């Protein structure tokens, strides 16, 4: 009987859950239901649930789809319609929780959806380093992770070219090696 349950309702709610599968297999669908179960069944506030994914696009999709699903459940509460997934989510909740309590937890989650802890791996690490610098042995302020280093490389090349170009001892060598900051930047990309 247990194997007939949809996957999001078979996964244990205790401990750490890792969902790893190919694209299009339902990872986001499953994760959204796990998060919703934590919120509705176990009275976790939305900011107590952590979801970490690989890309900013996946993070944005997860956040959007979670918001959409919570709104769909709210609509179901106000005006029930044929949706076996949502029906099971509500009917399979622990018996001691009333539908009024489920609805109250749901509306609290919707009201605080922007506090959902949904991050990329590097975004989560950055948050921990920023929020707990002393515990992580970091300086204050903590280091900043750079996703795309192109702007930083460009800034370094332009500042270096301008600084060295102002020094008479090096200006001629600089003009000979890199006649412009753009050429220096192109060589930097080639070297990297």
PDB file of C-alpha atoms in Angstrom:
ATOM      1  CA  UNK A   1       0.000   0.000   0.000  1.00  0.00           C
ATOM      2  CA  UNK A   2       2.835   2.420   0.886  1.00  0.00           C
ATOM      3  CA  UNK A   3       4.418   2.029  -2.586  1.00  0.00           C
ATOM      4  CA  UNK A   4       1.183   3.312  -4.203  1.00  0.00           C
ATOM      5  CA  UNK A   5       1.686   6.704  -2.586  1.00  0.00           C
ATOM      6  CA  UNK A   6       3.154   9.423  -4.777  1.00  0.00           C
ATOM      7  CA  UNK A   7       6.911   9.846  -4.228  1.00  0.00           C
ATOM      8  CA  UNK A   8       6.638  13.205  -2.399  1.00  0.00           C
ATOM      9  CA  UNK A   9       4.576  11.473   0.285  1.00  0.00           C
ATOM     10  CA  UNK A  10       6.844   8.409   0.654  1.00  0.00           C
ATOM     11  CA  UNK A  11      10.024  10.355   1.434  1.00  0.00           C
ATOM     12  CA  UNK A  12      10.768  10.614   5.140  1.00  0.00           C
ATOM     13  CA  UNK A  13      10.442  14.058   6.660  1.00  0.00           C
ATOM     14  CA  UNK A  14      13.228  13.546   9.194  1.00  0.00           C
ATOM     15  CA  UNK A  15      16.895  14.233   8.550  1.00  0.00           C
ATOM     16  CA  UNK A  16      18.421  15.357   5.272  1.00  0.00           C
ATOM     17  CA  UNK A  17      16.830  14.565   1.942  1.00  0.00           C
ATOM     18  CA  UNK A  18      18.857  14.672  -1.267  1.00  0.00           C
ATOM     19  CA  UNK A  19      16.933  14.582  -4.522  1.00  0.00           C
ATOM     20  CA  UNK A  20      19.140  13.784  -7.489  1.00  0.00           C
ATOM     21  CA  UNK A  21      17.816  12.798 -10.900  1.00  0.00           C
ATOM     22  CA  UNK A  22      17.916  13.693 -14.578  1.00  0.00           C
ATOM     23  CA  UNK A  23      16.228  16.774 -15.984  1.00  0.00           C
ATOM     24  CA  UNK A  24      12.463  16.603 -16.249  1.00  0.00           C
ATOM     25  CA  UNK A  25      11.994  13.753 -13.773  1.00  0.00           C
ATOM     26  CA  UNK A  26      10.052  15.700 -11.135  1.00  0.00           C
ATOM     27  CA  UNK A  27      12.735  16.869  -8.682  1.00  0.00           C
ATOM     28  CA  UNK A  28      11.201  20.324  -8.292  1.00  0.00           C
ATOM     29  CA  UNK A  29       7.677  18.865  -8.028  1.00  0.00           C
ATOM     30  CA  UNK A  30       8.832  16.519  -5.265  1.00  0.00           C
ATOM     31  CA  UNK A  31      10.811  19.156  -3.405  1.00  0.00           C
ATOM     32  CA  UNK A  32       7.852  21.555  -3.386  1.00  0.00           C
ATOM     33  CA  UNK A  33       5.607  18.900  -1.836  1.00  0.00           C
ATOM     34  CA  UNK A  34       8.265  18.068   0.779  1.00  0.00           C
ATOM     35  CA  UNK A  35       8.530  21.731   1.728  1.00  0.00           C
ATOM     36  CA  UNK A  36       4.740  22.052   1.863  1.00  0.00           C
ATOM     37  CA  UNK A  37       4.485  18.950   4.075  1.00  0.00           C
ATOM     38  CA  UNK A  38       7.006  20.444   6.498  1.00  0.00           C
ATOM     39  CA  UNK A  39       4.999  23.656   6.637  1.00  0.00           C
ATOM     40  CA  UNK A  40       1.496  22.184   6.899  1.00  0.00           C
ATOM     41  CA  UNK A  41       2.032  18.890   8.706  1.00  0.00           C
ATOM     42  CA  UNK A  42       4.924  19.765  11.010  1.00  0.00           C
ATOM     43  CA  UNK A  43       4.225  23.469  11.589  1.00  0.00           C
ATOM     44  CA  UNK A  44       7.578  24.664  10.262  1.00  0.00           C
ATOM     45  CA  UNK A  45       7.681  28.281   9.202  1.00  0.00           C
ATOM     46  CA  UNK A  46       8.771  28.781   5.632  1.00  0.00           C
ATOM     47  CA  UNK A  47      12.109  30.257   6.711  1.00  0.00           C
ATOM     48  CA  UNK A  48      12.937  27.075   8.681  1.00  0.00           C
ATOM     49  CA  UNK A  49      13.063  24.948   5.543  1.00  0.00           C
ATOM     50  CA  UNK A  50      16.267  25.020   3.480  1.00  0.00           C
ATOM     51  CA  UNK A  51      16.356  24.115  -0.211  1.00  0.00           C
ATOM     52  CA  UNK A  52      19.689  24.236  -2.045  1.00  0.00           C
ATOM     53  CA  UNK A  53      20.061  23.803  -5.791  1.00  0.00           C
ATOM     54  CA  UNK A  54      22.812  24.318  -8.361  1.00  0.00           C
ATOM     55  CA  UNK A  55      21.850  27.267 -10.543  1.00  0.00           C
ATOM     56  CA  UNK A  56      20.169  30.632 -10.154  1.00  0.00           C
ATOM     57  CA  UNK A  57      17.645  29.552 -12.788  1.00  0.00           C
ATOM     58  CA  UNK A  58      16.739  26.450 -10.763  1.00  0.00           C
ATOM     59  CA  UNK A  59      16.465  28.568  -7.613  1.00  0.00           C
ATOM     60  CA  UNK A  60      14.137  31.037  -9.325  1.00  0.00           C
ATOM     61  CA  UNK A  61      12.020  28.205 -10.752  1.00  0.00           C
ATOM     62  CA  UNK A  62      11.776  26.495  -7.366  1.00  0.00           C
ATOM     63  CA  UNK A  63      10.741  29.739  -5.660  1.00  0.00           C
ATOM     64  CA  UNK A  64       8.108  30.489  -8.343  1.00  0.00           C
ATOM     65  CA  UNK A  65       6.687  26.988  -8.390  1.00  0.00           C
ATOM     66  CA  UNK A  66       6.546  26.843  -4.577  1.00  0.00           C
ATOM     67  CA  UNK A  67       4.631  30.128  -4.534  1.00  0.00           C
ATOM     68  CA  UNK A  68       2.264  28.828  -7.251  1.00  0.00           C
ATOM     69  CA  UNK A  69       1.663  25.534  -5.437  1.00  0.00           C
ATOM     70  CA  UNK A  70       0.951  27.231  -2.105  1.00  0.00           C
ATOM     71  CA  UNK A  71      -1.537  29.508  -3.870  1.00  0.00           C
ATOM     72  CA  UNK A  72      -3.149  26.464  -5.545  1.00  0.00           C
ATOM     73  CA  UNK A  73      -3.560  24.818  -2.134  1.00  0.00           C
ATOM     74  CA  UNK A  74      -5.086  28.034  -0.766  1.00  0.00           C
ATOM     75  CA  UNK A  75      -7.564  28.138  -3.661  1.00  0.00           C
ATOM     76  CA  UNK A  76      -8.383  24.476  -2.987  1.00  0.00           C
ATOM     77  CA  UNK A  77      -9.139  25.270   0.671  1.00  0.00           C
ATOM     78  CA  UNK A  78     -11.497  28.091  -0.286  1.00  0.00           C
ATOM     79  CA  UNK A  79     -13.179  26.261  -3.182  1.00  0.00           C
ATOM     80  CA  UNK A  80     -12.277  22.547  -3.466  1.00  0.00           C
ATOM     81  CA  UNK A  81     -11.713  21.190  -6.966  1.00  0.00           C
ATOM     82  CA  UNK A  82     -10.539  17.862  -8.381  1.00  0.00           C
ATOM     83  CA  UNK A  83      -6.839  17.604  -7.553  1.00  0.00           C
ATOM     84  CA  UNK A  84      -5.758  14.286  -6.031  1.00  0.00           C
ATOM     85  CA  UNK A  85      -2.339  15.660  -5.080  1.00  0.00           C
ATOM     86  CA  UNK A  86      -3.746  18.493  -2.968  1.00  0.00           C
ATOM     87  CA  UNK A  87      -6.550  16.267  -1.635  1.00  0.00           C
ATOM     88  CA  UNK A  88      -3.927  13.800  -0.399  1.00  0.00           C
ATOM     89  CA  UNK A  89      -1.764  16.573   1.060  1.00  0.00           C
ATOM     90  CA  UNK A  90      -4.682  17.718   3.201  1.00  0.00           C
ATOM     91  CA  UNK A  91      -6.272  14.359   4.020  1.00  0.00           C
ATOM     92  CA  UNK A  92      -2.989  12.643   4.924  1.00  0.00           C
ATOM     93  CA  UNK A  93      -1.984  15.321   7.423  1.00  0.00           C
ATOM     94  CA  UNK A  94      -1.579  14.031  10.985  1.00  0.00           C
ATOM     95  CA  UNK A  95      -5.007  13.487  12.536  1.00  0.00           C
ATOM     96  CA  UNK A  96      -4.489  15.952  15.393  1.00  0.00           C
ATOM     97  CA  UNK A  97      -4.182  18.886  12.974  1.00  0.00           C
ATOM     98  CA  UNK A  98      -7.465  20.492  12.001  1.00  0.00           C
ATOM     99  CA  UNK A  99      -8.134  21.896   8.542  1.00  0.00           C
ATOM    100  CA  UNK A 100      -8.339  25.345  10.160  1.00  0.00           C
ATOM    101  CA  UNK A 101      -4.782  24.891  11.501  1.00  0.00           C
ATOM    102  CA  UNK A 102      -3.567  23.689   8.104  1.00  0.00           C
ATOM    103  CA  UNK A 103      -5.100  26.742   6.467  1.00  0.00           C
ATOM    104  CA  UNK A 104      -3.579  29.070   9.056  1.00  0.00           C
ATOM    105  CA  UNK A 105      -0.111  27.548   8.478  1.00  0.00           C
ATOM    106  CA  UNK A 106      -0.611  27.829   4.728  1.00  0.00           C
ATOM    107  CA  UNK A 107      -1.560  31.504   4.797  1.00  0.00           C
ATOM    108  CA  UNK A 108       1.400  32.260   7.083  1.00  0.00           C
ATOM    109  CA  UNK A 109       3.726  30.570   4.565  1.00  0.00           C
ATOM    110  CA  UNK A 110       2.210  32.511   1.665  1.00  0.00           C
ATOM    111  CA  UNK A 111       2.552  35.758   3.605  1.00  0.00           C
ATOM    112  CA  UNK A 112       6.229  35.054   4.276  1.00  0.00           C
ATOM    113  CA  UNK A 113       7.150  33.427   0.960  1.00  0.00           C
ATOM    114  CA  UNK A 114       9.959  35.935   0.399  1.00  0.00           C
ATOM    115  CA  UNK A 115      11.689  34.564   3.495  1.00  0.00           C
ATOM    116  CA  UNK A 116      11.911  31.075   1.988  1.00  0.00           C
ATOM    117  CA  UNK A 117      15.458  29.750   2.313  1.00  0.00           C
ATOM    118  CA  UNK A 118      16.004  28.737  -1.297  1.00  0.00           C
ATOM    119  CA  UNK A 119      19.585  29.162  -2.462  1.00  0.00           C
ATOM    120  CA  UNK A 120      22.207  28.094  -4.923  1.00  0.00           C
ATOM    121  CA  UNK A 121      25.075  26.272  -3.241  1.00  0.00           C
ATOM    122  CA  UNK A 122      27.344  29.303  -3.464  1.00  0.00           C
ATOM    123  CA  UNK A 123      24.509  31.613  -2.329  1.00  0.00           C
ATOM    124  CA  UNK A 124      23.947  29.491   0.769  1.00  0.00           C
ATOM    125  CA  UNK A 125      27.678  29.435   1.547  1.00  0.00           C
ATOM    126  CA  UNK A 126      27.858  33.204   1.127  1.00  0.00           C
ATOM    127  CA  UNK A 127      24.922  33.664   3.496  1.00  0.00           C
ATOM    128  CA  UNK A 128      26.520  31.470   6.180  1.00  0.00           C
ATOM    129  CA  UNK A 129      29.850  33.297   5.869  1.00  0.00           C
ATOM    130  CA  UNK A 130      28.098  36.674   6.103  1.00  0.00           C
ATOM    131  CA  UNK A 131      25.824  35.720   9.006  1.00  0.00           C
ATOM    132  CA  UNK A 132      28.362  33.724  11.035  1.00  0.00           C
ATOM    133  CA  UNK A 133      31.817  35.137  10.245  1.00  0.00           C
ATOM    134  CA  UNK A 134      33.303  34.444  13.675  1.00  0.00           C
ATOM    135  CA  UNK A 135      32.080  30.844  13.767  1.00  0.00           C
ATOM    136  CA  UNK A 136      33.477  30.211  10.286  1.00  0.00           C
ATOM    137  CA  UNK A 137      36.821  31.900  11.006  1.00  0.00           C
ATOM    138  CA  UNK A 138      36.216  34.606   8.407  1.00  0.00           C
ATOM    139  CA  UNK A 139      37.123  38.238   8.526  1.00  0.00           C
ATOM    140  CA  UNK A 140      34.429  40.869   8.979  1.00  0.00           C
ATOM    141  CA  UNK A 141      33.044  41.536   6.463  1.00  0.00           C
ATOM    142  CA  UNK A 142      33.365  38.032   5.060  1.00  0.00           C
ATOM    143  CA  UNK A 143      34.679  37.177   1.612  1.00  0.00           C
ATOM    144  CA  UNK A 144      32.427  37.700  -1.373  1.00  0.00           C
ATOM    145  CA  UNK A 145      31.947  34.917  -3.895  1.00  0.00           C
ATOM    146  CA  UNK A 146      32.037  35.995  -7.496  1.00  0.00           C
ATOM    147  CA  UNK A 147      29.972  34.017  -9.941  1.00  0.00           C
ATOM    148  CA  UNK A 148      31.270  35.747 -13.042  1.00  0.00           C
ATOM    149  CA  UNK A 149      34.804  37.093 -12.865  1.00  0.00           C
ATOM    150  CA  UNK A 150      34.726  38.932 -16.219  1.00  0.00           C
ATOM    151  CA  UNK A 151      33.815  42.305 -14.700  1.00  0.00           C
ATOM    152  CA  UNK A 152      36.524  41.952 -12.065  1.00  0.00           C
ATOM    153  CA  UNK A 153      39.181  41.067 -14.673  1.00  0.00           C
ATOM    154  CA  UNK A 154      38.107  44.018 -16.799  1.00  0.00           C
ATOM    155  CA  UNK A 155      38.316  46.378 -13.812  1.00  0.00           C
ATOM    156  CA  UNK A 156      41.788  45.090 -12.868  1.00  0.00           C
ATOM    157  CA  UNK A 157      43.098  45.500 -16.433  1.00  0.00           C
ATOM    158  CA  UNK A 158      41.748  49.023 -16.813  1.00  0.00           C
ATOM    159  CA  UNK A 159      43.016  50.149 -13.394  1.00  0.00           C
ATOM    160  CA  UNK A 160      46.433  48.543 -13.924  1.00  0.00           C
ATOM    161  CA  UNK A 161      46.787  50.117 -17.387  1.00  0.00           C
ATOM    162  CA  UNK A 162      45.788  53.548 -16.075  1.00  0.00           C
ATOM    163  CA  UNK A 163      48.058  53.335 -13.005  1.00  0.00           C
ATOM    164  CA  UNK A 164      51.158  52.031 -14.827  1.00  0.00           C
ATOM    165  CA  UNK A 165      50.498  54.372 -17.767  1.00  0.00           C
ATOM    166  CA  UNK A 166      50.922  57.342 -15.417  1.00  0.00           C
ATOM    167  CA  UNK A 167      54.401  56.238 -14.328  1.00  0.00           C
ATOM    168  CA  UNK A 168      57.051  57.506 -16.716  1.00  0.00           C
ATOM    169  CA  UNK A 169      59.415  54.569 -16.048  1.00  0.00           C
ATOM    170  CA  UNK A 170      56.824  52.053 -17.303  1.00  0.00           C
ATOM    171  CA  UNK A 171      54.600  53.996 -19.702  1.00  0.00           C
ATOM    172  CA  UNK A 172      56.649  53.198 -22.837  1.00  0.00           C
ATOM    173  CA  UNK A 173      56.875  49.475 -22.046  1.00  0.00           C
ATOM    174  CA  UNK A 174      53.152  49.426 -21.345  1.00  0.00           C
ATOM    175  CA  UNK A 175      52.371  51.106 -24.704  1.00  0.00           C
ATOM    176  CA  UNK A 176      54.614  48.598 -26.481  1.00  0.00           C
ATOM    177  CA  UNK A 177      53.157  45.528 -24.736  1.00  0.00           C
ATOM    178  CA  UNK A 178      49.516  46.592 -24.508  1.00  0.00           C
ATOM    179  CA  UNK A 179      48.673  49.697 -26.549  1.00  0.00           C
ATOM    180  CA  UNK A 180      45.234  49.830 -24.895  1.00  0.00           C
ATOM    181  CA  UNK A 181      43.454  48.419 -21.847  1.00  0.00           C
ATOM    182  CA  UNK A 182      41.238  46.386 -24.196  1.00  0.00           C
ATOM    183  CA  UNK A 183      44.270  44.596 -25.658  1.00  0.00           C
ATOM    184  CA  UNK A 184      45.528  43.870 -22.157  1.00  0.00           C
ATOM    185  CA  UNK A 185      42.101  42.475 -21.308  1.00  0.00           C
ATOM    186  CA  UNK A 186      42.104  40.233 -24.406  1.00  0.00           C
ATOM    187  CA  UNK A 187      45.520  38.831 -23.432  1.00  0.00           C
ATOM    188  CA  UNK A 188      44.337  38.292 -19.858  1.00  0.00           C
ATOM    189  CA  UNK A 189      41.405  36.209 -21.164  1.00  0.00           C
ATOM    190  CA  UNK A 190      43.784  34.198 -23.355  1.00  0.00           C
ATOM    191  CA  UNK A 191      46.098  33.544 -20.402  1.00  0.00           C
ATOM    192  CA  UNK A 192      43.231  32.523 -18.159  1.00  0.00           C
TER     193      UNK A 192
END
